[in-house]
Short mmCIF file of C-alpha atoms in Angstrom, two decimals:
data_model
loop_
_atom_site.label_atom_id
_atom_site.label_comp_id
_atom_site.label_asym_id
_atom_site.label_seq_id
_atom_site.Cartn_x
_atom_site.Cartn_y
_atom_site.Cartn_z
CA MET A 1 -221.57 39.18 156.54
CA ARG A 2 -222.89 38.02 153.17
CA GLN A 3 -220.03 36.31 153.37
CA ALA A 4 -219.50 34.94 156.17
CA ASN A 5 -222.93 33.55 156.82
CA ARG A 6 -222.40 31.65 153.26
CA LEU A 7 -219.75 29.72 153.85
CA VAL A 8 -221.64 27.94 156.85
CA GLY A 9 -224.68 27.45 155.32
CA LYS A 10 -222.17 25.50 152.56
CA THR A 11 -220.07 24.27 155.80
CA LEU A 12 -223.69 22.84 157.27
CA GLY A 13 -224.38 21.57 153.31
CA GLU A 14 -221.03 19.70 153.20
CA LEU A 15 -221.72 18.20 156.71
CA ALA A 16 -225.80 16.80 155.37
CA LYS A 17 -223.63 14.31 152.68
CA HIS A 18 -222.52 12.64 155.76
CA ILE A 19 -224.55 12.15 158.65
CA ARG A 20 -225.60 8.83 158.72
CA PRO A 21 -225.57 5.48 160.99
CA GLY A 22 -221.68 4.76 162.14
CA VAL A 23 -220.37 8.47 162.10
CA THR A 24 -219.13 9.91 165.05
CA THR A 25 -219.30 13.39 164.97
CA LEU A 26 -214.93 14.02 165.18
CA GLN A 27 -215.80 12.83 161.86
CA LEU A 28 -217.71 15.82 161.13
CA ASP A 29 -215.36 18.59 162.77
CA LYS A 30 -212.50 16.76 160.13
CA ILE A 31 -214.61 17.99 157.49
CA ALA A 32 -215.47 20.99 158.54
CA ASP A 33 -212.62 21.93 159.78
CA GLU A 34 -211.49 21.26 156.04
CA PHE A 35 -213.98 23.15 154.23
CA ILE A 36 -213.74 26.10 156.42
CA ARG A 37 -210.08 26.63 156.13
CA ASP A 38 -210.27 25.28 152.19
CA HIS A 39 -212.62 28.28 151.18
CA GLY A 40 -209.51 31.20 153.04
CA ALA A 41 -211.76 31.19 156.40
CA THR A 42 -210.76 29.95 160.23
CA PRO A 43 -213.74 28.10 163.12
CA THR A 44 -213.73 31.16 165.12
CA PHE A 45 -215.63 28.04 167.48
CA LYS A 46 -211.82 26.60 167.35
CA GLY A 47 -210.39 27.43 171.00
CA PHE A 48 -213.22 29.47 172.16
CA PRO A 49 -212.06 30.57 176.13
CA ASN A 50 -214.22 29.14 178.35
CA PRO A 51 -214.80 31.06 181.71
CA TYR A 52 -215.19 27.62 183.43
CA GLY A 53 -212.56 25.47 181.39
CA GLY A 54 -209.88 25.03 178.03
CA PRO A 55 -210.61 26.80 174.98
CA PHE A 56 -213.26 24.40 173.43
CA PRO A 57 -210.68 22.06 171.15
CA ALA A 58 -212.73 21.58 168.06
CA SER A 59 -213.58 23.51 165.13
CA ILE A 60 -217.36 22.89 165.29
CA CYS A 61 -220.26 22.14 168.41
CA THR A 62 -221.62 18.98 168.26
CA SER A 63 -224.99 18.12 170.25
CA VAL A 64 -226.51 15.00 169.96
CA ASN A 65 -230.51 14.36 171.67
CA ASP A 66 -230.11 15.97 175.11
CA VAL A 67 -227.45 17.80 174.20
CA VAL A 68 -229.40 21.04 173.94
CA VAL A 69 -225.82 23.67 173.03
CA HIS A 70 -221.95 23.01 173.11
CA GLY A 71 -221.48 19.40 172.37
CA VAL A 72 -218.19 18.47 171.84
CA PRO A 73 -216.89 15.96 168.77
CA ASP A 74 -215.59 12.49 170.28
CA ASN A 75 -214.67 9.36 168.87
CA ASP A 76 -217.10 7.99 171.13
CA THR A 77 -219.76 9.45 170.20
CA VAL A 78 -221.48 7.35 166.84
CA LEU A 79 -224.26 8.12 165.10
CA LYS A 80 -227.73 5.74 165.32
CA GLU A 81 -230.84 5.75 163.50
CA GLY A 82 -232.85 8.28 165.31
CA ASP A 83 -231.08 10.02 166.68
CA ILE A 84 -231.17 13.85 166.33
CA ILE A 85 -228.05 15.99 165.80
CA SER A 86 -227.30 19.76 166.50
CA ILE A 87 -224.41 20.97 164.88
CA ASP A 88 -223.66 24.87 165.01
CA CYS A 89 -220.67 25.94 163.44
CA GLY A 90 -218.76 29.30 163.11
CA THR A 91 -216.34 31.03 160.75
CA LEU A 92 -213.81 33.83 160.05
CA LEU A 93 -214.11 35.42 156.64
CA ASN A 94 -212.23 38.66 155.91
CA GLY A 95 -212.92 39.66 159.97
CA TYR A 96 -216.31 39.03 160.40
CA ASN A 97 -218.09 36.46 162.03
CA GLY A 98 -220.72 33.87 160.75
CA ASP A 99 -222.66 31.56 163.27
CA SER A 100 -225.94 29.21 162.08
CA CYS A 101 -227.64 26.14 163.50
CA TYR A 102 -228.91 22.85 162.52
CA THR A 103 -230.27 19.79 164.07
CA PHE A 104 -230.18 17.12 161.54
CA CYS A 105 -231.80 13.88 161.64
CA VAL A 106 -230.25 10.67 161.34
CA GLY A 107 -231.85 7.63 159.43
CA GLU A 108 -236.12 7.26 160.84
CA VAL A 109 -236.55 9.24 163.57
CA SER A 110 -239.88 9.96 165.98
CA GLU A 111 -242.42 11.14 164.75
CA GLU A 112 -242.85 13.69 168.34
CA VAL A 113 -239.05 14.09 167.88
CA LYS A 114 -239.72 15.14 163.86
CA GLN A 115 -242.24 16.93 165.34
CA LEU A 116 -240.08 19.77 167.71
CA LEU A 117 -237.93 20.27 165.08
CA GLU A 118 -240.35 21.22 162.59
CA VAL A 119 -241.70 24.17 165.62
CA THR A 120 -238.67 24.76 167.04
CA LYS A 121 -237.29 25.59 162.62
CA ALA A 122 -240.75 27.55 162.48
CA SER A 123 -240.76 29.41 165.58
CA LEU A 124 -236.59 30.55 164.29
CA TYR A 125 -238.36 32.60 161.51
CA LYS A 126 -241.58 33.60 163.10
CA GLY A 127 -239.29 35.38 165.65
CA ILE A 128 -236.73 37.08 162.32
CA GLU A 129 -240.27 38.36 161.08
CA GLN A 130 -239.75 40.17 164.28
CA ALA A 131 -236.60 41.40 164.00
CA VAL A 132 -237.28 44.63 162.26
CA ALA A 133 -236.26 48.56 162.50
CA GLY A 134 -238.19 49.99 165.56
CA HIS A 135 -239.45 46.46 167.42
CA HIS A 136 -237.16 45.29 170.44
CA VAL A 137 -235.07 41.94 171.29
CA GLY A 138 -238.20 41.28 173.17
CA ASP A 139 -241.01 41.17 170.04
CA ILE A 140 -238.53 38.47 168.80
CA SER A 141 -238.70 36.50 172.47
CA ALA A 142 -241.82 36.70 173.56
CA THR A 143 -242.50 35.52 169.40
CA VAL A 144 -240.35 32.40 170.04
CA GLN A 145 -241.50 31.21 173.83
CA ASP A 146 -244.94 31.62 172.92
CA TYR A 147 -244.82 29.20 169.30
CA CYS A 148 -243.29 26.28 171.29
CA GLU A 149 -244.71 26.93 175.09
CA GLY A 150 -247.92 26.54 172.84
CA PHE A 151 -246.91 23.00 171.80
CA GLY A 152 -245.66 22.04 175.53
CA TYR A 153 -242.36 22.44 174.69
CA GLY A 154 -239.61 23.78 177.40
CA VAL A 155 -237.72 26.80 176.37
CA VAL A 156 -234.03 27.39 177.61
CA ARG A 157 -233.42 30.84 179.77
CA GLU A 158 -229.67 31.13 180.45
CA LEU A 159 -228.80 30.29 176.43
CA THR A 160 -229.75 33.28 174.13
CA GLY A 161 -228.93 34.62 170.82
CA HIS A 162 -226.54 37.50 170.66
CA GLY A 163 -224.99 40.35 168.35
CA ILE A 164 -222.71 39.75 166.15
CA GLY A 165 -220.01 41.14 163.70
CA ARG A 166 -216.42 42.68 163.91
CA GLU A 167 -216.86 39.46 167.62
CA MET A 168 -217.90 36.34 167.09
CA HIS A 169 -220.34 37.66 170.24
CA GLU A 170 -221.14 40.98 170.98
CA ASP A 171 -224.56 42.79 172.44
CA PRO A 172 -227.82 43.16 172.24
CA GLN A 173 -228.45 39.13 174.30
CA VAL A 174 -231.28 37.71 172.24
CA PRO A 175 -233.10 36.03 174.93
CA ASN A 176 -236.30 33.20 173.56
CA TYR A 177 -238.85 34.10 176.08
CA GLY A 178 -240.15 37.89 177.26
CA ARG A 179 -242.18 39.86 176.81
CA ARG A 180 -242.89 41.94 173.51
CA GLY A 181 -242.13 45.59 173.78
CA ASN A 182 -239.16 45.62 176.02
CA GLY A 183 -235.15 45.07 175.44
CA PRO A 184 -232.93 46.85 173.58
CA LEU A 185 -234.45 48.66 170.17
CA LEU A 186 -234.19 47.20 166.80
CA LYS A 187 -232.20 49.38 165.04
CA ALA A 188 -231.90 49.12 160.47
CA SER A 189 -228.20 48.06 159.44
CA MET A 190 -227.57 45.35 163.12
CA CYS A 191 -226.77 41.97 163.36
CA ILE A 192 -228.00 39.63 165.66
CA ALA A 193 -227.99 35.57 165.66
CA ILE A 194 -231.84 34.71 166.89
CA GLU A 195 -231.13 31.31 168.28
CA PRO A 196 -234.02 28.86 169.42
CA MET A 197 -233.30 26.38 172.16
CA ILE A 198 -235.74 24.34 172.55
CA THR A 199 -236.73 20.51 175.19
CA MET A 200 -239.34 18.69 174.38
CA GLY A 201 -239.24 18.25 177.52
CA LYS A 202 -238.86 20.36 181.31
CA ARG A 203 -236.59 23.56 180.37
CA ASP A 204 -234.05 22.52 182.11
CA ILE A 205 -230.52 22.17 181.57
CA TYR A 206 -227.41 20.86 183.40
CA LEU A 207 -223.70 21.35 182.69
CA LYS A 208 -221.38 18.33 182.30
CA ALA A 209 -218.10 17.48 183.45
CA ASP A 210 -216.34 18.20 180.39
CA ARG A 211 -218.01 21.54 181.37
CA TRP A 212 -218.90 22.22 177.19
CA SER A 213 -222.05 20.40 176.54
CA VAL A 214 -225.16 21.68 178.39
CA CYS A 215 -228.09 18.93 178.00
CA THR A 216 -231.54 18.87 179.46
CA ARG A 217 -232.04 17.47 182.90
CA ASP A 218 -234.69 14.72 182.56
CA GLY A 219 -232.54 13.09 179.38
CA MET A 220 -235.58 13.90 176.13
CA ALA A 221 -234.57 15.91 172.55
CA ALA A 222 -233.99 19.21 172.55
CA ALA A 223 -233.65 21.10 169.58
CA HIS A 224 -231.21 23.58 167.95
CA PHE A 225 -231.82 26.02 164.81
CA GLU A 226 -229.84 29.52 164.01
CA HIS A 227 -229.75 32.10 161.53
CA THR A 228 -227.53 35.37 161.53
CA ILE A 229 -229.97 38.08 160.41
CA CYS A 230 -229.91 41.77 159.60
CA VAL A 231 -232.49 44.03 160.97
CA ARG A 232 -233.72 45.68 158.28
CA LYS A 233 -237.17 47.69 158.58
CA GLY A 234 -239.36 46.93 156.38
CA LYS A 235 -237.91 42.62 156.62
CA ALA A 236 -234.68 41.15 158.25
CA GLU A 237 -232.59 40.30 155.52
CA ILE A 238 -231.03 36.34 156.33
CA LEU A 239 -227.44 36.35 156.39
CA SER A 240 -226.52 32.51 156.61
CA SER A 241 -228.33 29.72 155.28
CA PHE A 242 -230.77 26.00 154.98
CA GLU A 243 -230.70 26.05 151.28
CA GLU A 244 -227.67 23.83 150.78
CA ILE A 245 -228.12 21.81 153.56
CA GLU A 246 -231.96 21.54 152.48
CA THR A 247 -230.47 20.67 149.26
CA VAL A 248 -229.19 17.21 150.58
CA ILE A 249 -231.47 15.99 153.17
CA LYS A 250 -233.76 16.21 149.91
CA SER A 251 -231.56 13.73 147.67
CA LYS A 252 -231.88 11.12 150.71
CA ASP A 253 -235.41 10.82 150.34
#
């Protein structure tokens, strides 16, 4: 699980080098696909089944601006100055799954969008602090919800984090809203993906005609950050990594 998730972090770090105005989301997908396969793994998202339509056609999800999750890479979506793009990436390596997501700025973005990203990422780490043996899933959920709603943001309810291991999506579901003390008990060695999906405006969403892309109804921006973690007795172990990503981002500044 560590190896699979570290590869996800490295893949997102590689993509960070190429995120700039003028790049298409399909170009990013090709870079990710090649990088994952060159490291002996399989992109988990490619061919992932959809209850509403055909299998996912790409190796990463590229969700731009008002797209919350599951954006499909294509040649028509060209990144421009001031955009944000959430890239969700999954790998299957030696029978185990890695899963992580990071929301990137394309050039300079507005201060209000920067704050949305900062708050969403901070809520992820606050949720991870609750992911210890003896707590409940609801402790994670309520922490994320309370923190983000404190800034007036919307917390998407129809989509959740999840257990992860030999399968990409396993039990339990890990919502970003809920009550402390509720939900499944967290036990040592459980692996879960925690992934706040937060909107600048209202939390209402809809599914685009491509049957994959989930967007905000009010057209306002959304952010998505995700780590795969292993529950421990004292402090959760974060299996994925933003280190490679943020090293690249700092080098661009």
